[in-house]
mmCIF file of C-alpha atoms in Angstrom:
data_model
loop_
_atom_site.group_PDB
_atom_site.id
_atom_site.type_symbol
_atom_site.label_atom_id
_atom_site.label_comp_id
_atom_site.label_asym_id
_atom_site.label_seq_id
_atom_site.Cartn_x
_atom_site.Cartn_y
_atom_site.Cartn_z
ATOM 1 C CA MET E 1 63.183 75.425 -37.574
ATOM 2 C CA GLU E 2 64.755 72.672 -35.467
ATOM 3 C CA LEU E 3 68.389 73.113 -34.402
ATOM 4 C CA LEU E 4 69.406 69.460 -34.657
ATOM 5 C CA SER E 5 69.586 67.364 -37.805
ATOM 6 C CA LYS E 6 66.924 64.720 -38.401
ATOM 7 C CA THR E 7 69.767 62.402 -39.377
ATOM 8 C CA LEU E 8 71.263 62.670 -35.902
ATOM 9 C CA ALA E 9 67.950 61.560 -34.418
ATOM 10 C CA ARG E 10 68.451 58.193 -36.135
ATOM 11 C CA VAL E 11 71.551 57.303 -34.107
ATOM 12 C CA LYS E 12 72.496 56.798 -30.469
ATOM 13 C CA PRO E 13 75.715 57.431 -28.517
ATOM 14 C CA SER E 14 78.205 54.561 -28.256
ATOM 15 C CA PRO E 15 77.109 52.212 -25.408
ATOM 16 C CA THR E 16 80.669 50.999 -24.836
ATOM 17 C CA ILE E 17 81.920 54.540 -24.297
ATOM 18 C CA ALA E 18 78.940 55.217 -22.026
ATOM 19 C CA VAL E 19 79.725 52.176 -19.855
ATOM 20 C CA THR E 20 83.405 53.125 -19.622
ATOM 21 C CA GLN E 21 82.494 56.696 -18.676
ATOM 22 C CA LYS E 22 79.989 55.525 -16.047
ATOM 23 C CA ALA E 23 82.594 53.241 -14.483
ATOM 24 C CA ALA E 24 85.111 56.100 -14.413
ATOM 25 C CA GLU E 25 82.593 58.412 -12.748
ATOM 26 C CA LEU E 26 81.783 55.849 -10.053
ATOM 27 C CA LYS E 27 85.470 55.199 -9.437
ATOM 28 C CA ALA E 28 86.125 58.955 -9.160
ATOM 29 C CA ALA E 29 83.317 59.122 -6.594
ATOM 30 C CA GLY E 30 85.150 56.589 -4.449
ATOM 31 C CA LYS E 31 83.311 53.417 -5.503
ATOM 32 C CA ASP E 32 85.174 50.129 -5.821
ATOM 33 C CA VAL E 33 84.651 49.656 -9.547
ATOM 34 C CA ILE E 34 86.189 47.195 -12.002
ATOM 35 C CA GLY E 35 85.656 48.426 -15.553
ATOM 36 C CA LEU E 36 85.583 45.653 -18.154
ATOM 37 C CA GLY E 37 83.989 47.728 -20.913
ATOM 38 C CA ALA E 38 86.942 49.353 -22.662
ATOM 39 C CA GLY E 39 88.208 47.765 -25.863
ATOM 40 C CA GLU E 40 91.882 48.568 -25.556
ATOM 41 C CA PRO E 41 94.989 46.646 -24.484
ATOM 42 C CA ASP E 42 96.354 47.463 -21.045
ATOM 43 C CA PHE E 43 99.921 47.125 -22.383
ATOM 44 C CA ASP E 44 101.998 50.239 -22.967
ATOM 45 C CA THR E 45 102.900 51.218 -26.529
ATOM 46 C CA PRO E 46 106.213 49.443 -27.352
ATOM 47 C CA GLN E 47 109.304 51.563 -26.768
ATOM 48 C CA ASN E 48 110.530 51.534 -30.380
ATOM 49 C CA ILE E 49 107.215 53.029 -31.489
ATOM 50 C CA LYS E 50 107.269 55.694 -28.783
ATOM 51 C CA ASP E 51 110.856 56.531 -29.756
ATOM 52 C CA ALA E 52 109.787 56.984 -33.382
ATOM 53 C CA GLY E 53 107.091 59.442 -32.298
ATOM 54 C CA ILE E 54 109.586 61.368 -30.152
ATOM 55 C CA ALA E 55 112.095 61.419 -33.017
ATOM 56 C CA ALA E 56 109.443 62.852 -35.319
ATOM 57 C CA ILE E 57 108.777 65.677 -32.877
ATOM 58 C CA THR E 58 112.483 66.355 -32.412
ATOM 59 C CA ALA E 59 113.010 66.443 -36.189
ATOM 60 C CA GLY E 60 110.203 68.941 -36.614
ATOM 61 C CA LYS E 61 107.888 66.537 -38.437
ATOM 62 C CA THR E 62 104.839 68.297 -37.032
ATOM 63 C CA LYS E 63 103.339 70.017 -40.085
ATOM 64 C CA TYR E 64 100.345 69.156 -42.265
ATOM 65 C CA THR E 65 100.775 66.090 -44.443
ATOM 66 C CA ALA E 66 98.933 64.742 -47.457
ATOM 67 C CA VAL E 67 95.241 64.393 -46.611
ATOM 68 C CA ASP E 68 95.225 60.605 -46.259
ATOM 69 C CA GLY E 69 98.738 59.744 -45.171
ATOM 70 C CA ILE E 70 102.455 60.298 -45.685
ATOM 71 C CA PRO E 71 104.119 58.293 -48.492
ATOM 72 C CA GLU E 72 106.306 56.419 -46.008
ATOM 73 C CA LEU E 73 103.292 55.130 -44.096
ATOM 74 C CA LYS E 74 101.390 54.188 -47.240
ATOM 75 C CA GLN E 75 104.412 52.213 -48.422
ATOM 76 C CA ALA E 76 104.682 50.467 -45.035
ATOM 77 C CA ILE E 77 101.004 49.543 -45.290
ATOM 78 C CA CYS E 78 101.523 48.061 -48.753
ATOM 79 C CA VAL E 79 104.423 45.994 -47.414
ATOM 80 C CA LYS E 80 102.297 44.851 -44.480
ATOM 81 C CA PHE E 81 99.426 43.697 -46.712
ATOM 82 C CA LYS E 82 101.852 41.712 -48.891
ATOM 83 C CA ARG E 83 103.750 40.246 -45.934
ATOM 84 C CA ASP E 84 100.807 39.281 -43.770
ATOM 85 C CA ASN E 85 97.941 38.739 -46.217
ATOM 86 C CA GLY E 86 99.450 38.081 -49.648
ATOM 87 C CA LEU E 87 97.614 41.128 -51.041
ATOM 88 C CA ASP E 88 99.214 43.472 -53.567
ATOM 89 C CA TYR E 89 98.345 47.154 -53.236
ATOM 90 C CA THR E 90 100.013 50.355 -54.411
ATOM 91 C CA PRO E 91 100.182 53.548 -52.314
ATOM 92 C CA SER E 92 97.465 55.095 -54.497
ATOM 93 C CA GLN E 93 95.130 52.368 -53.229
ATOM 94 C CA VAL E 94 95.747 53.186 -49.556
ATOM 95 C CA SER E 95 93.952 55.593 -47.216
ATOM 96 C CA VAL E 96 95.097 56.527 -43.700
ATOM 97 C CA GLY E 97 92.639 58.035 -41.236
ATOM 98 C CA THR E 98 92.233 59.012 -37.603
ATOM 99 C CA GLY E 99 91.521 55.483 -36.410
ATOM 100 C CA GLY E 100 89.701 52.625 -38.072
ATOM 101 C CA LYS E 101 86.366 54.227 -37.213
ATOM 102 C CA GLN E 102 87.050 57.193 -39.496
ATOM 103 C CA ILE E 103 88.105 54.890 -42.329
ATOM 104 C CA LEU E 104 84.838 52.944 -42.105
ATOM 105 C CA TYR E 105 82.788 56.125 -41.827
ATOM 106 C CA ASN E 106 84.557 57.773 -44.783
ATOM 107 C CA ALA E 107 83.813 54.751 -46.954
ATOM 108 C CA LEU E 108 80.131 54.740 -46.022
ATOM 109 C CA VAL E 109 79.684 58.491 -46.490
ATOM 110 C CA ALA E 110 81.446 58.278 -49.848
ATOM 111 C CA THR E 111 79.235 55.478 -51.180
ATOM 112 C CA MET E 112 75.802 55.291 -49.558
ATOM 113 C CA ASN E 113 72.582 56.601 -51.100
ATOM 114 C CA PRO E 114 69.073 56.611 -49.592
ATOM 115 C CA GLY E 115 67.454 53.197 -49.842
ATOM 116 C CA GLU E 116 70.731 51.309 -50.109
ATOM 117 C CA GLU E 117 71.443 48.618 -47.523
ATOM 118 C CA VAL E 118 74.406 47.302 -45.570
ATOM 119 C CA VAL E 119 74.389 43.727 -44.231
ATOM 120 C CA ILE E 120 75.867 43.538 -40.739
ATOM 121 C CA PRO E 121 76.258 40.252 -38.824
ATOM 122 C CA ALA E 122 75.076 40.382 -35.204
ATOM 123 C CA PRO E 123 76.606 40.470 -32.675
ATOM 124 C CA TYR E 124 78.287 43.546 -34.179
ATOM 125 C CA TRP E 125 80.579 46.325 -33.079
ATOM 126 C CA VAL E 126 78.200 48.959 -31.740
ATOM 127 C CA SER E 127 79.179 51.650 -34.259
ATOM 128 C CA TYR E 128 78.477 49.794 -37.517
ATOM 129 C CA PRO E 129 74.684 50.321 -37.710
ATOM 130 C CA ASP E 130 74.830 53.918 -36.530
ATOM 131 C CA MET E 131 77.533 54.832 -39.026
ATOM 132 C CA VAL E 132 75.370 53.376 -41.798
ATOM 133 C CA LEU E 133 72.419 55.457 -40.574
ATOM 134 C CA LEU E 134 74.534 58.619 -40.417
ATOM 135 C CA ALA E 135 75.632 57.964 -44.000
ATOM 136 C CA GLY E 136 71.985 57.749 -45.095
ATOM 137 C CA GLY E 137 71.870 53.986 -45.583
ATOM 138 C CA THR E 138 69.834 51.197 -44.025
ATOM 139 C CA PRO E 139 71.485 48.555 -41.812
ATOM 140 C CA VAL E 140 70.220 44.996 -42.322
ATOM 141 C CA ILE E 141 71.092 42.737 -39.397
ATOM 142 C CA ALA E 142 71.975 39.099 -40.064
ATOM 143 C CA PRO E 143 72.062 37.061 -36.823
ATOM 144 C CA ALA E 144 75.032 34.859 -35.943
ATOM 145 C CA THR E 145 73.840 32.777 -33.022
ATOM 146 C CA LEU E 146 75.436 31.047 -30.065
ATOM 147 C CA GLU E 147 74.534 27.692 -31.664
ATOM 148 C CA ASN E 148 76.824 28.627 -34.589
ATOM 149 C CA ASP E 149 79.605 29.928 -32.328
ATOM 150 C CA PHE E 150 78.540 33.485 -33.199
ATOM 151 C CA LYS E 151 79.586 32.985 -36.814
ATOM 152 C CA LEU E 152 77.394 33.982 -39.735
ATOM 153 C CA THR E 153 76.260 31.068 -41.872
ATOM 154 C CA PRO E 154 76.178 31.260 -45.684
ATOM 155 C CA GLU E 155 72.416 30.732 -45.532
ATOM 156 C CA ALA E 156 71.931 33.717 -43.198
ATOM 157 C CA LEU E 157 74.080 35.915 -45.449
ATOM 158 C CA GLU E 158 72.163 34.845 -48.551
ATOM 159 C CA GLU E 159 68.859 35.604 -46.858
ATOM 160 C CA ALA E 160 69.985 39.100 -45.815
ATOM 161 C CA ILE E 161 71.126 40.204 -49.274
ATOM 162 C CA THR E 162 68.619 42.047 -51.461
ATOM 163 C CA PRO E 163 68.903 43.987 -54.749
ATOM 164 C CA ASN E 164 69.459 47.078 -52.564
ATOM 165 C CA THR E 165 72.482 45.664 -50.734
ATOM 166 C CA LYS E 166 75.601 47.769 -51.357
ATOM 167 C CA TRP E 167 77.977 46.594 -48.592
ATOM 168 C CA PHE E 168 78.636 43.583 -46.403
ATOM 169 C CA ILE E 169 80.600 44.481 -43.245
ATOM 170 C CA PHE E 170 82.750 41.618 -41.993
ATOM 171 C CA ASN E 171 84.749 41.505 -38.742
ATOM 172 C CA SER E 172 87.013 38.620 -37.732
ATOM 173 C CA PRO E 173 88.165 38.078 -35.040
ATOM 174 C CA SER E 174 85.006 39.714 -33.835
ATOM 175 C CA ASN E 175 84.203 42.507 -31.464
ATOM 176 C CA PRO E 176 82.243 41.604 -29.288
ATOM 177 C CA THR E 177 82.498 37.797 -29.439
ATOM 178 C CA GLY E 178 86.113 37.076 -30.366
ATOM 179 C CA ALA E 179 84.833 34.573 -32.939
ATOM 180 C CA GLY E 180 87.259 33.976 -35.789
ATOM 181 C CA TYR E 181 86.403 32.500 -39.190
ATOM 182 C CA SER E 182 88.569 29.735 -40.619
ATOM 183 C CA TRP E 183 89.566 29.752 -44.287
ATOM 184 C CA ASP E 184 86.798 27.287 -45.161
ATOM 185 C CA GLU E 185 84.174 29.194 -43.169
ATOM 186 C CA LEU E 186 85.116 32.426 -44.874
ATOM 187 C CA LYS E 187 85.229 30.765 -48.290
ATOM 188 C CA ALA E 188 81.612 29.667 -47.796
ATOM 189 C CA LEU E 189 80.662 33.330 -47.255
ATOM 190 C CA THR E 190 82.686 34.615 -50.198
ATOM 191 C CA ASP E 191 80.980 32.021 -52.413
ATOM 192 C CA VAL E 192 77.686 33.708 -51.544
ATOM 193 C CA LEU E 193 79.116 37.141 -52.291
ATOM 194 C CA MET E 194 80.325 35.962 -55.684
ATOM 195 C CA ARG E 195 76.694 35.344 -56.636
ATOM 196 C CA HIS E 196 75.834 38.987 -55.876
ATOM 197 C CA PRO E 197 78.150 41.237 -57.902
ATOM 198 C CA GLN E 198 76.533 44.462 -56.638
ATOM 199 C CA VAL E 199 77.677 43.803 -53.054
ATOM 200 C CA TRP E 200 80.938 45.351 -51.870
ATOM 201 C CA VAL E 201 82.873 43.959 -48.908
ATOM 202 C CA MET E 202 84.105 46.097 -46.014
ATOM 203 C CA THR E 203 86.328 43.914 -43.884
ATOM 204 C CA ASP E 204 87.335 45.136 -40.416
ATOM 205 C CA ASP E 205 90.561 43.271 -39.619
ATOM 206 C CA MET E 206 91.516 45.306 -36.559
ATOM 207 C CA TYR E 207 92.079 42.201 -34.413
ATOM 208 C CA GLU E 208 94.061 40.307 -37.052
ATOM 209 C CA HIS E 209 97.143 39.729 -34.890
ATOM 210 C CA LEU E 210 95.187 38.846 -31.740
ATOM 211 C CA ALA E 211 94.647 35.200 -32.676
ATOM 212 C CA TYR E 212 95.066 32.287 -30.252
ATOM 213 C CA ASP E 213 95.733 28.564 -30.171
ATOM 214 C CA ASP E 214 95.625 27.091 -33.683
ATOM 215 C CA PHE E 215 93.458 29.803 -35.262
ATOM 216 C CA LYS E 216 94.899 31.233 -38.484
ATOM 217 C CA PHE E 217 93.641 34.638 -39.578
ATOM 218 C CA CYS E 218 92.503 35.218 -43.150
ATOM 219 C CA THR E 219 90.720 38.069 -44.910
ATOM 220 C CA PRO E 220 88.095 37.975 -47.713
ATOM 221 C CA ALA E 221 90.192 39.299 -50.624
ATOM 222 C CA GLN E 222 92.870 36.763 -49.675
ATOM 223 C CA VAL E 223 90.417 33.849 -49.593
ATOM 224 C CA GLU E 224 88.587 34.860 -52.788
ATOM 225 C CA PRO E 225 90.869 36.889 -55.100
ATOM 226 C CA ALA E 226 87.913 37.571 -57.433
ATOM 227 C CA LEU E 227 86.543 39.897 -54.704
ATOM 228 C CA TYR E 228 89.700 42.049 -54.721
ATOM 229 C CA ASP E 229 88.174 44.766 -56.933
ATOM 230 C CA ARG E 230 85.159 45.260 -54.657
ATOM 231 C CA THR E 231 86.748 44.875 -51.238
ATOM 232 C CA LEU E 232 87.919 47.550 -48.813
ATOM 233 C CA THR E 233 90.366 45.862 -46.440
ATOM 234 C CA VAL E 234 90.458 47.874 -43.211
ATOM 235 C CA ASN E 235 93.013 47.598 -40.427
ATOM 236 C CA GLY E 236 94.959 49.744 -37.976
ATOM 237 C CA VAL E 237 97.640 49.870 -35.319
ATOM 238 C CA SER E 238 95.383 50.320 -32.265
ATOM 239 C CA LYS E 239 95.034 46.776 -30.945
ATOM 240 C CA ALA E 240 98.092 44.730 -31.913
ATOM 241 C CA TYR E 241 100.511 47.581 -31.169
ATOM 242 C CA ALA E 242 98.699 49.020 -28.119
ATOM 243 C CA MET E 243 98.314 52.370 -29.906
ATOM 244 C CA THR E 244 94.638 53.146 -29.273
ATOM 245 C CA GLY E 245 95.241 56.791 -28.376
ATOM 246 C CA TRP E 246 97.560 57.430 -31.313
ATOM 247 C CA ARG E 247 94.492 57.179 -33.608
ATOM 248 C CA ILE E 248 95.769 55.619 -36.829
ATOM 249 C CA GLY E 249 93.619 53.372 -39.007
ATOM 250 C CA TYR E 250 94.085 52.484 -42.645
ATOM 251 C CA ALA E 251 92.537 50.659 -45.564
ATOM 252 C CA ALA E 252 93.332 49.522 -49.078
ATOM 253 C CA GLY E 253 90.953 49.088 -51.984
ATOM 254 C CA PRO E 254 90.123 50.210 -55.526
ATOM 255 C CA GLU E 255 91.526 53.637 -56.444
ATOM 256 C CA LYS E 256 88.103 55.079 -57.269
ATOM 257 C CA LEU E 257 86.828 54.273 -53.781
ATOM 258 C CA ILE E 258 90.023 55.470 -52.076
ATOM 259 C CA GLY E 259 89.803 58.745 -54.009
ATOM 260 C CA ALA E 260 86.216 59.273 -52.855
ATOM 261 C CA MET E 261 87.220 58.589 -49.251
ATOM 262 C CA ARG E 262 90.080 61.085 -49.622
ATOM 263 C CA LYS E 263 87.573 63.723 -50.744
ATOM 264 C CA VAL E 264 85.424 63.117 -47.640
ATOM 265 C CA GLN E 265 88.446 63.349 -45.359
ATOM 266 C CA SER E 266 89.717 66.501 -47.078
ATOM 267 C CA GLN E 267 86.528 68.290 -46.073
ATOM 268 C CA SER E 268 86.327 66.895 -42.534
ATOM 269 C CA THR E 269 89.516 66.242 -40.542
ATOM 270 C CA SER E 270 92.207 66.448 -43.234
ATOM 271 C CA ASN E 271 95.381 64.514 -42.326
ATOM 272 C CA PRO E 272 95.759 62.252 -39.284
ATOM 273 C CA CYS E 273 98.215 63.354 -36.581
ATOM 274 C CA THR E 274 101.639 63.681 -38.217
ATOM 275 C CA VAL E 275 103.573 62.353 -35.224
ATOM 276 C CA SER E 276 101.258 59.340 -34.976
ATOM 277 C CA GLN E 277 101.822 58.563 -38.647
ATOM 278 C CA TRP E 278 105.581 58.354 -38.145
ATOM 279 C CA ALA E 279 105.077 56.157 -35.080
ATOM 280 C CA ALA E 280 102.826 53.879 -37.177
ATOM 281 C CA VAL E 281 105.586 53.535 -39.787
ATOM 282 C CA GLU E 282 107.803 52.078 -37.076
ATOM 283 C CA ALA E 283 104.988 49.873 -35.776
ATOM 284 C CA LEU E 284 104.495 48.242 -39.178
ATOM 285 C CA ASN E 285 108.150 48.132 -40.250
ATOM 286 C CA GLY E 286 109.788 47.418 -36.902
ATOM 287 C CA THR E 287 109.998 44.287 -34.781
ATOM 288 C CA GLN E 288 106.793 42.289 -34.394
ATOM 289 C CA ASP E 289 108.156 39.987 -31.675
ATOM 290 C CA TYR E 290 106.116 41.432 -28.796
ATOM 291 C CA ILE E 291 102.835 40.531 -30.514
ATOM 292 C CA ALA E 292 103.378 36.830 -29.812
ATOM 293 C CA GLU E 293 104.414 37.597 -26.223
ATOM 294 C CA ASN E 294 101.323 39.723 -25.636
ATOM 295 C CA ASN E 295 99.151 37.004 -27.156
ATOM 296 C CA LYS E 296 100.431 34.520 -24.592
ATOM 297 C CA MET E 297 99.128 36.792 -21.841
ATOM 298 C CA PHE E 298 95.828 37.331 -23.648
ATOM 299 C CA THR E 299 95.419 33.574 -24.074
ATOM 300 C CA ARG E 300 95.961 33.008 -20.360
ATOM 301 C CA ARG E 301 93.474 35.750 -19.481
ATOM 302 C CA ARG E 302 90.912 34.388 -21.920
ATOM 303 C CA ASN E 303 91.160 30.919 -20.406
ATOM 304 C CA LEU E 304 90.821 32.302 -16.878
ATOM 305 C CA VAL E 305 87.670 34.267 -17.709
ATOM 306 C CA VAL E 306 86.033 31.524 -19.778
ATOM 307 C CA ASP E 307 86.657 28.901 -17.092
ATOM 308 C CA MET E 308 85.341 31.067 -14.241
ATOM 309 C CA LEU E 309 82.242 32.212 -16.135
ATOM 310 C CA ASN E 310 81.360 28.668 -17.165
ATOM 311 C CA GLU E 311 81.318 27.700 -13.478
ATOM 312 C CA ILE E 312 78.201 29.886 -13.075
ATOM 313 C CA ASP E 313 74.843 28.127 -13.363
ATOM 314 C CA GLY E 314 72.804 29.793 -16.097
ATOM 315 C CA VAL E 315 75.817 31.253 -17.936
ATOM 316 C CA ILE E 316 77.347 29.808 -21.127
ATOM 317 C CA CYS E 317 80.637 31.316 -22.305
ATOM 318 C CA PRO E 318 82.169 30.034 -25.563
ATOM 319 C CA LYS E 319 85.958 30.142 -25.910
ATOM 320 C CA PRO E 320 86.820 32.747 -28.585
ATOM 321 C CA GLU E 321 89.509 32.368 -31.239
ATOM 322 C CA GLY E 322 90.809 35.932 -31.032
ATOM 323 C CA ALA E 323 90.458 39.595 -30.001
ATOM 324 C CA PHE E 324 90.178 40.198 -26.230
ATOM 325 C CA TYR E 325 86.476 39.782 -25.539
ATOM 326 C CA VAL E 326 84.100 37.099 -24.337
ATOM 327 C CA TYR E 327 80.353 37.228 -24.959
ATOM 328 C CA PRO E 328 78.616 34.940 -22.473
ATOM 329 C CA SER E 329 74.924 34.088 -22.683
ATOM 330 C CA ILE E 330 72.761 34.689 -19.605
ATOM 331 C CA ALA E 331 69.667 32.988 -21.015
ATOM 332 C CA GLY E 332 69.606 30.775 -17.928
ATOM 333 C CA LEU E 333 69.370 33.809 -15.625
ATOM 334 C CA ILE E 334 66.451 35.588 -17.287
ATOM 335 C CA GLY E 335 63.478 35.766 -14.916
ATOM 336 C CA LYS E 336 65.551 35.427 -11.757
ATOM 337 C CA THR E 337 65.532 38.071 -9.027
ATOM 338 C CA THR E 338 68.309 39.844 -7.138
ATOM 339 C CA PRO E 339 68.296 39.981 -3.327
ATOM 340 C CA SER E 340 67.145 43.612 -3.630
ATOM 341 C CA GLY E 341 64.077 42.532 -5.604
ATOM 342 C CA ILE E 342 65.118 43.405 -9.162
ATOM 343 C CA THR E 343 63.939 40.884 -11.762
ATOM 344 C CA ILE E 344 66.477 40.132 -14.513
ATOM 345 C CA THR E 345 64.250 40.726 -17.529
ATOM 346 C CA ASP E 346 67.028 41.338 -20.043
ATOM 347 C CA ASP E 347 70.783 41.821 -20.334
ATOM 348 C CA GLU E 348 70.629 45.593 -19.780
ATOM 349 C CA VAL E 349 68.907 45.064 -16.420
ATOM 350 C CA PHE E 350 71.517 42.414 -15.613
ATOM 351 C CA ALA E 351 74.451 44.745 -16.411
ATOM 352 C CA THR E 352 72.921 47.615 -14.430
ATOM 353 C CA ALA E 353 72.250 45.473 -11.378
ATOM 354 C CA LEU E 354 75.698 43.915 -11.602
ATOM 355 C CA LEU E 355 77.355 47.352 -11.614
ATOM 356 C CA GLU E 356 75.243 48.666 -8.738
ATOM 357 C CA ASP E 357 75.611 45.560 -6.566
ATOM 358 C CA THR E 358 79.211 44.536 -7.267
ATOM 359 C CA GLY E 359 80.980 47.420 -9.008
ATOM 360 C CA VAL E 360 81.737 45.289 -12.099
ATOM 361 C CA ALA E 361 81.049 47.210 -15.322
ATOM 362 C CA VAL E 362 80.254 45.161 -18.436
ATOM 363 C CA VAL E 363 78.446 46.065 -21.666
ATOM 364 C CA PHE E 364 74.971 44.591 -22.141
ATOM 365 C CA GLY E 365 74.359 42.438 -25.202
ATOM 366 C CA ALA E 366 71.512 44.453 -26.735
ATOM 367 C CA ALA E 367 74.117 47.119 -27.585
ATOM 368 C CA PHE E 368 75.698 44.580 -29.945
ATOM 369 C CA GLY E 369 72.449 43.381 -31.475
ATOM 370 C CA LEU E 370 72.143 39.947 -29.841
ATOM 371 C CA SER E 371 70.636 39.164 -26.444
ATOM 372 C CA PRO E 372 70.634 37.959 -23.722
ATOM 373 C CA ASN E 373 74.392 38.329 -23.412
ATOM 374 C CA PHE E 374 77.051 40.675 -22.097
ATOM 375 C CA ARG E 375 80.574 41.545 -23.191
ATOM 376 C CA ILE E 376 83.679 41.441 -21.066
ATOM 377 C CA SER E 377 86.989 42.875 -22.233
ATOM 378 C CA TYR E 378 89.788 40.800 -20.727
ATOM 379 C CA ALA E 379 92.455 43.342 -21.680
ATOM 380 C CA THR E 380 93.401 43.882 -18.050
ATOM 381 C CA SER E 381 95.436 42.109 -15.378
ATOM 382 C CA ASP E 382 94.883 38.533 -14.230
ATOM 383 C CA GLU E 383 94.253 39.734 -10.682
ATOM 384 C CA THR E 384 91.597 42.215 -11.798
ATOM 385 C CA LEU E 385 89.882 39.620 -13.982
ATOM 386 C CA LYS E 386 89.894 37.038 -11.218
ATOM 387 C CA GLU E 387 88.342 39.492 -8.753
ATOM 388 C CA ALA E 388 85.721 40.582 -11.305
ATOM 389 C CA CYS E 389 84.755 36.999 -12.094
ATOM 390 C CA MET E 390 84.504 36.139 -8.399
ATOM 391 C CA ARG E 391 82.102 39.063 -7.955
ATOM 392 C CA LEU E 392 80.133 37.859 -10.972
ATOM 393 C CA GLN E 393 79.937 34.354 -9.520
ATOM 394 C CA LYS E 394 78.722 35.699 -6.168
ATOM 395 C CA PHE E 395 76.160 37.994 -7.823
ATOM 396 C CA CYS E 396 74.709 35.205 -9.960
ATOM 397 C CA ALA E 397 74.682 32.716 -7.077
ATOM 398 C CA ALA E 398 72.528 35.150 -5.076
ATOM 399 C CA LEU E 399 69.823 35.270 -7.768
ATOM 400 C CA SER E 400 66.674 33.321 -6.974
#
């Protein structure tokens, strides 16, 4: 009898976490490393949110709570959905989990059966396919190419859907590309979904408030109200409020689905951290002014990185609408050789050689389902980004 589950053999560890860990190990060993793999803001959690967490501790609010969230947080989430997205939900339609990842996983575990499929646009967040596999489903990858600004076309979505499709996972602005869908672009996708009533929509809106220039965020149930009854709208406080370590994600959807997700959570983690829940109440209900200020810095960083990468021969870097990532193509570098004799055969070889030669850690594109590319997180200082891009420029210029 084998010790490990056959299900576990279907999945792989998170490549983004692996890259971040590798960079940390090299830095601890005394190497001059710039890690651009982590998907978290470098800003500190705002003071009003930290104060709310401290106040919760001082008041003794440190006991178990309801499995999927305190009433105060569920009410704040309902207010947020109405305020920001024009969506009406009641607290009984809301689930709070330990980060957005748990919310997505709960939903998949609660709904997937063998043989059922989940359509996932690529490039995708690295965890989507593996979570589907862990839940017993089959991921179906629908490519969103550089030529289409990394946005899924209605034709590609239509082609990916089969009678076995249960979910469509949608992420805008996107990790890893930062691509954001306009109202009209999203409406074209929801029109396809309306022709397939068996398909549910799982929308990952984690980067909603990280939107730049003239881009206006919208979410599927907002664009097509007829999808409301088969949409799980997922969000969280990690990115916009710089609360990655607090681990609070949430979602709203039909009560039957939310109840099933609650059952999964009741037999796994039970309630999210009580103190973090009270801090999240303040995040959603308190001032939102710093979001716009942070976005100004993110916009400047994005422009710096895009401009410097596009100066490199063989690299094409689109300008994203949101999030804090760029996803440049290195198609023009494939086949070239480093001074040490390594041939760049794919983006994983490129990322490995880049780290070894320059100390710049990026995540290779194959991890996100579309090559040859790599992802940079620009959620770090201007000085660090400028130095990293200069090393990238020098590395690529030395290829022959």
